[in-house]
Amino acid sequence: MRTLTRLLACVAAGALIATTVSAEPLKLNDKGYLETRGVNVLVFSNWYDSLFSDSKISGVELVQQGVRTATNGDVRLMPTPGQWDEIGQLVDRQVDPATGAITATLKYPAYDFSYVIKAEPAGEGVRLSIILDTPLPEALKGRAGFNLEFLPSAYFHKSYLADGKPGGFPIYPSGPMKSLGPGVPMSELLPQTEPLPLATGKTLVLAPEDPARRVTLTSEDGELALYDGRNQAQNGWFVVRGPIPSGKTGAVLSWTLDAHSQADWVRPAMIAHSQLGYTPAQKKTAVIELDPNDTPGSEVTILQVGADGRFTPVLTAPAKAWGHYLRYDYLTADFSAVKTPGLYVIDYKGQRTSTFRIAEDVYSRAWEPTLDVYLPVAMDHMKVNEAYRVWHGDSHRDDAMQAPVNDSHVDLYASGPTTDTKYQPYEHIPGLNVGGWYDAGDFDIRTQTQYGVVRALVRSWEKFGLTRDNTLVDHPRRYVDIHVPDGKPDLLQQIQHGTIQLVAQYDAVGHAINGIVEPDVAQYTHLGDGVTKTDNLIYDRSLGRDEVTADGRSGMPDDRWAFTNRSSALNYGSIAALAASSRALKGFDDPLAAKSLEIAKRIWAEEHSHAPDLYRFGNTTGGPLLDEELAAAVELLIATGDTQYAARIEALWPEVEKHFSRNAQLIAQVIPFMPKAFKARVRPAVVAWKAESDKIAAANPFGVPITEGGWAGNGTVIDYAMNTATLAALYPDVVGTDAVYRALDYLHGTHPGSNVSFVSGVGTVSKEVAYGNNRADFSFIAGGVVPGVLIIKPDLPENKEDWPFFWGENEYVINVGADYIELVNTADRLKK
Ligand SMILES: [Ca+2]
Ligand SMILES: [Ca+2]
Ligand SMILES: [Ca+2]
């Protein structure tokens, strides 16, 4: 019996190996990376990030069975560097078609240190070498090493062998640390500690048990060490590191990296569709994403799910070849003929999607989580409660301190040589601790996003009159309770909350400010309840650090900074929102409405009495001056009917026409309030926009613009849809409304890479792991909209659902949420 069992075990093992026979050796492809079936090795196809430092997209990267599992293969100066730690600068990248070698030359100018990273096919893997012309500088001895970072979630529930010695990847960081003591030259951002290795050895085998994740790393020189970067930062990765020896030149470090490939591996087809569902009348398209090695099917079947659990085929639709986009082949299948309300799934070659609805009301309620949960959770200067849970306390009571002059900040804020206020650097500016929302996954009040939200919410109020009341907002008590109606429309309460902050800026310093943000990176990286980020006591520099006074001051300099330099663009953007909210708040909060309009008119006149203030920095000083002034004129014209604003819009039009796509919605919004001839004047721009946007949308099988920057493009998709909807209402002979549905389908799952809905909690399968300020919990905030599909260059569409920390893929931003409310209601209205 025992013999038989053993024999069967051997047969099983033999069978397993037979199914995972290694593929051909890696070869350089025409996209500039090394490739074989199931394995890609990229070498500086991507660069770190120009905006927010290390975003875990750079250096040597590994894509195994379609999943990017390793990145940042580069020389680094500590075992587990964090987001703002030193990185080399890329000098040059060469690809040698003859040998398949990719070489990148980099330097650390501060240390006068240059190095070459070379990757070349070797055996079944790739040899990675660090080549030095001159020996390691003295200052980097013992500090420089070659690091390759592995995605923790790709190795959860898996094991490793270090020279044969077994270990398990920790699901939560608990590895050993060492203290470096004071005075050690390290990043100021991290405590003076660093992790000790989880394991060391000449050969590390990661996940030997899993052919989809097995990677063998062998060092030809020193030992490899495996670290857990999460001990120092929740967004850290598992790092394999080898020290760069001193006193040597030439190839001073060589590894072989053998990621298991599989000769017959084919990525499963991905059936992109809307997780939310479709209205009966709308066009319905499934987009099938295929590995180019796959054999395309010829049809999809739509099955209706009955009350008895039975799946009944209702339509077989041809799956037509669309062509190649990025790294995949695509088929599209039109199942618009299915119109009967019900629950459905799509079957493609036996693979079935999750259920989705066909119903008249799919868009009627999809926006509710954004208004009910996402926006309330983002409310600053309020305690936010939901049933048994407190999302956060009444945060930032100590707002705000005047930012120092000539300073710049990691979150793209900066100050010039003056404060442009009556306040001295580090002096408390009273009155700013009211209203506003946390900008995104971080906690700052970025004025441009604040006014963007206010204007979007006013548009929704004026177009759709959404009187939904499911949230208690009590400003005097600084208290919010989710799922507790208080007799007041939530939309107006949100408009009011944003307006309060915008008005407070004028009351405090007389103009719109860039924003309010933590003083330093140590506070910026705060995760947890916003109320614990500062002591909520106003800083008084005459006090000792631990001193607290009875009247609520302290010597702890933890108050947020207000960046206050004048920017005319910001002023215009802010008064546009105030003019808009003055209309919405009339009859709801008359004093605030009146004050908002008074400020808007006064600041408009003031801005027109002098040359514009052109102070610009990062993304915190407003949009293009032209667009912002146009917005102010549009909202003021609608609010007052005063022809001076109409005249200004006429005067701006020739410039606006050149940037029409950026301003299409504003122009559409104002046409009914302009002299009749204006609509005809705009028409040629609409015709041109239509032709151009059709071209952009036809570049991929999803029919919407897909941007390729460092921040994924769901915002652009929403813009495209709203441009379409607003122009279609005025020029129906030029613009149709199909794009509105394509955009919603895209957001709800019909996009590359996966079919998850990008709106948390909306659709059958949606983002449940996102980059809110709750990201360390691998959780989500219902109604938040993430940036979406990031195109990892040259050709990998990515949106990680098992790793929240990619801000460019997963970070909620408040204005996108507000815009989503408008878009969904637009579709719902179209149907009617
Ligand atoms: Ca921010
Ligand atoms: Ca309410
Ligand atoms: Ca404080």
mmCIF file of C-alpha atoms in Angstrom, residues 323-455:
data_model
loop_
_atom_site.group_PDB
_atom_site.id
_atom_site.type_symbol
_atom_site.label_atom_id
_atom_site.label_comp_id
_atom_site.label_asym_id
_atom_site.label_seq_id
_atom_site.Cartn_x
_atom_site.Cartn_y
_atom_site.Cartn_z
ATOM 1 C CA GLY A 323 -7.033 43.781 -33.508
ATOM 2 C CA HIS A 324 -4.033 44.310 -31.253
ATOM 3 C CA TYR A 325 -3.747 46.930 -28.518
ATOM 4 C CA LEU A 326 -0.824 47.165 -26.094
ATOM 5 C CA ARG A 327 0.142 43.506 -25.523
ATOM 6 C CA TYR A 328 -3.151 41.759 -26.156
ATOM 7 C CA ASP A 329 -5.482 40.811 -28.977
ATOM 8 C CA TYR A 330 -9.093 41.842 -28.673
ATOM 9 C CA LEU A 331 -12.479 40.586 -29.773
ATOM 10 C CA THR A 332 -15.684 42.535 -29.419
ATOM 11 C CA ALA A 333 -19.178 41.113 -29.184
ATOM 12 C CA ASP A 334 -22.297 43.239 -29.469
ATOM 13 C CA PHE A 335 -25.201 41.937 -27.409
ATOM 14 C CA SER A 336 -27.382 45.050 -27.602
ATOM 15 C CA ALA A 337 -30.231 42.817 -28.799
ATOM 16 C CA VAL A 338 -30.704 41.596 -25.237
ATOM 17 C CA LYS A 339 -33.159 44.078 -23.797
ATOM 18 C CA THR A 340 -35.332 42.150 -21.368
ATOM 19 C CA PRO A 341 -34.699 43.303 -17.808
ATOM 20 C CA GLY A 342 -33.046 40.628 -15.725
ATOM 21 C CA LEU A 343 -29.818 39.137 -14.431
ATOM 22 C CA TYR A 344 -27.267 37.927 -16.957
ATOM 23 C CA VAL A 345 -23.802 36.484 -17.410
ATOM 24 C CA ILE A 346 -21.557 36.322 -20.469
ATOM 25 C CA ASP A 347 -20.066 32.983 -21.462
ATOM 26 C CA TYR A 348 -16.960 32.877 -23.642
ATOM 27 C CA LYS A 349 -15.508 29.421 -24.351
ATOM 28 C CA GLY A 350 -16.965 28.100 -21.123
ATOM 29 C CA GLN A 351 -15.666 30.949 -18.989
ATOM 30 C CA ARG A 352 -18.423 32.947 -17.315
ATOM 31 C CA THR A 353 -18.516 36.445 -15.923
ATOM 32 C CA SER A 354 -20.104 37.499 -12.685
ATOM 33 C CA THR A 355 -23.737 38.550 -12.950
ATOM 34 C CA PHE A 356 -24.818 41.957 -14.156
ATOM 35 C CA ARG A 357 -28.201 43.613 -14.601
ATOM 36 C CA ILE A 358 -30.141 44.804 -17.551
ATOM 37 C CA ALA A 359 -32.630 47.262 -16.084
ATOM 38 C CA GLU A 360 -34.068 50.720 -16.667
ATOM 39 C CA ASP A 361 -32.647 51.946 -13.364
ATOM 40 C CA VAL A 362 -28.991 50.822 -13.488
ATOM 41 C CA TYR A 363 -27.826 54.443 -13.341
ATOM 42 C CA SER A 364 -30.531 55.696 -11.014
ATOM 43 C CA ARG A 365 -28.709 54.814 -7.830
ATOM 44 C CA ALA A 366 -25.090 54.120 -8.814
ATOM 45 C CA TRP A 367 -24.035 57.590 -7.607
ATOM 46 C CA GLU A 368 -25.442 57.181 -4.118
ATOM 47 C CA PRO A 369 -22.399 55.597 -2.429
ATOM 48 C CA THR A 370 -20.292 58.551 -3.582
ATOM 49 C CA LEU A 371 -22.644 61.061 -1.983
ATOM 50 C CA ASP A 372 -23.600 58.893 1.002
ATOM 51 C CA VAL A 373 -20.190 57.577 1.998
ATOM 52 C CA TYR A 374 -17.203 58.733 -0.031
ATOM 53 C CA LEU A 375 -17.716 62.497 0.261
ATOM 54 C CA PRO A 376 -18.760 62.445 3.944
ATOM 55 C CA VAL A 377 -15.706 60.340 4.844
ATOM 56 C CA ALA A 378 -13.531 62.933 3.077
ATOM 57 C CA MET A 379 -14.951 65.854 5.106
ATOM 58 C CA ASP A 380 -12.235 67.634 7.040
ATOM 59 C CA HIS A 381 -12.867 69.632 10.218
ATOM 60 C CA MET A 382 -15.727 67.326 11.169
ATOM 61 C CA LYS A 383 -16.081 64.126 13.163
ATOM 62 C CA VAL A 384 -17.489 61.512 10.788
ATOM 63 C CA ASN A 385 -19.473 58.631 12.210
ATOM 64 C CA GLU A 386 -21.080 55.647 10.492
ATOM 65 C CA ALA A 387 -23.224 53.388 12.678
ATOM 66 C CA TYR A 388 -20.783 51.726 15.115
ATOM 67 C CA ARG A 389 -17.733 53.117 13.383
ATOM 68 C CA VAL A 390 -15.968 56.472 13.624
ATOM 69 C CA TRP A 391 -14.170 57.138 10.327
ATOM 70 C CA HIS A 392 -12.245 60.038 11.829
ATOM 71 C CA GLY A 393 -12.439 62.725 14.469
ATOM 72 C CA ASP A 394 -12.784 66.494 14.036
ATOM 73 C CA SER A 395 -9.370 66.853 12.441
ATOM 74 C CA HIS A 396 -7.037 69.831 12.046
ATOM 75 C CA ARG A 397 -8.579 72.083 14.680
ATOM 76 C CA ASP A 398 -5.206 73.842 14.681
ATOM 77 C CA ASP A 399 -5.374 74.984 11.025
ATOM 78 C CA ALA A 400 -3.318 76.664 9.956
ATOM 79 C CA MET A 401 0.139 78.086 10.247
ATOM 80 C CA GLN A 402 1.571 80.511 7.698
ATOM 81 C CA ALA A 403 4.015 78.528 5.549
ATOM 82 C CA PRO A 404 7.567 79.850 5.497
ATOM 83 C CA VAL A 405 8.839 81.691 2.422
ATOM 84 C CA ASN A 406 10.968 80.075 -0.294
ATOM 85 C CA ASP A 407 9.887 76.599 0.692
ATOM 86 C CA SER A 408 8.769 73.639 -1.392
ATOM 87 C CA HIS A 409 6.825 70.626 -0.307
ATOM 88 C CA VAL A 410 6.600 66.975 -1.385
ATOM 89 C CA ASP A 411 2.921 67.304 -2.272
ATOM 90 C CA LEU A 412 3.692 69.899 -4.977
ATOM 91 C CA TYR A 413 3.156 73.014 -2.873
ATOM 92 C CA ALA A 414 5.693 75.832 -2.662
ATOM 93 C CA SER A 415 6.083 79.406 -1.508
ATOM 94 C CA GLY A 416 7.842 82.337 -3.102
ATOM 95 C CA PRO A 417 9.879 85.052 -1.401
ATOM 96 C CA THR A 418 6.822 86.649 0.231
ATOM 97 C CA THR A 419 3.764 85.234 1.978
ATOM 98 C CA ASP A 420 1.367 87.650 0.212
ATOM 99 C CA THR A 421 -0.472 87.916 3.542
ATOM 100 C CA LYS A 422 -0.111 90.008 6.682
ATOM 101 C CA TYR A 423 1.131 86.926 8.513
ATOM 102 C CA GLN A 424 4.700 86.056 9.375
ATOM 103 C CA PRO A 425 6.063 82.584 8.631
ATOM 104 C CA TYR A 426 4.949 80.090 11.328
ATOM 105 C CA GLU A 427 2.315 82.528 12.624
ATOM 106 C CA HIS A 428 -1.191 81.153 13.175
ATOM 107 C CA ILE A 429 -3.735 82.269 10.570
ATOM 108 C CA PRO A 430 -7.117 82.190 12.305
ATOM 109 C CA GLY A 431 -10.310 80.974 10.682
ATOM 110 C CA LEU A 432 -9.065 78.270 8.310
ATOM 111 C CA ASN A 433 -10.169 75.288 10.406
ATOM 112 C CA VAL A 434 -13.593 74.983 8.793
ATOM 113 C CA GLY A 435 -15.094 73.127 5.833
ATOM 114 C CA GLY A 436 -13.279 71.382 3.000
ATOM 115 C CA TRP A 437 -12.443 67.800 2.172
ATOM 116 C CA TYR A 438 -9.321 65.661 2.346
ATOM 117 C CA ASP A 439 -7.903 65.985 -1.154
ATOM 118 C CA ALA A 440 -7.321 62.313 -1.912
ATOM 119 C CA GLY A 441 -5.615 59.447 -0.080
ATOM 120 C CA ASP A 442 -3.759 62.208 1.764
ATOM 121 C CA PHE A 443 -5.192 64.868 4.047
ATOM 122 C CA ASP A 444 -4.437 68.238 2.474
ATOM 123 C CA ILE A 445 -6.947 70.911 1.494
ATOM 124 C CA ARG A 446 -5.898 71.478 -2.117
ATOM 125 C CA THR A 447 -7.918 74.498 -3.137
ATOM 126 C CA GLN A 448 -8.139 73.580 -6.802
ATOM 127 C CA THR A 449 -9.777 70.248 -5.970
ATOM 128 C CA GLN A 450 -12.057 71.915 -3.432
ATOM 129 C CA TYR A 451 -13.477 74.333 -5.970
ATOM 130 C CA GLY A 452 -13.654 71.592 -8.593
ATOM 131 C CA VAL A 453 -15.865 69.569 -6.259
ATOM 132 C CA VAL A 454 -18.091 72.527 -5.399
ATOM 133 C CA ARG A 455 -18.677 73.354 -9.059
#
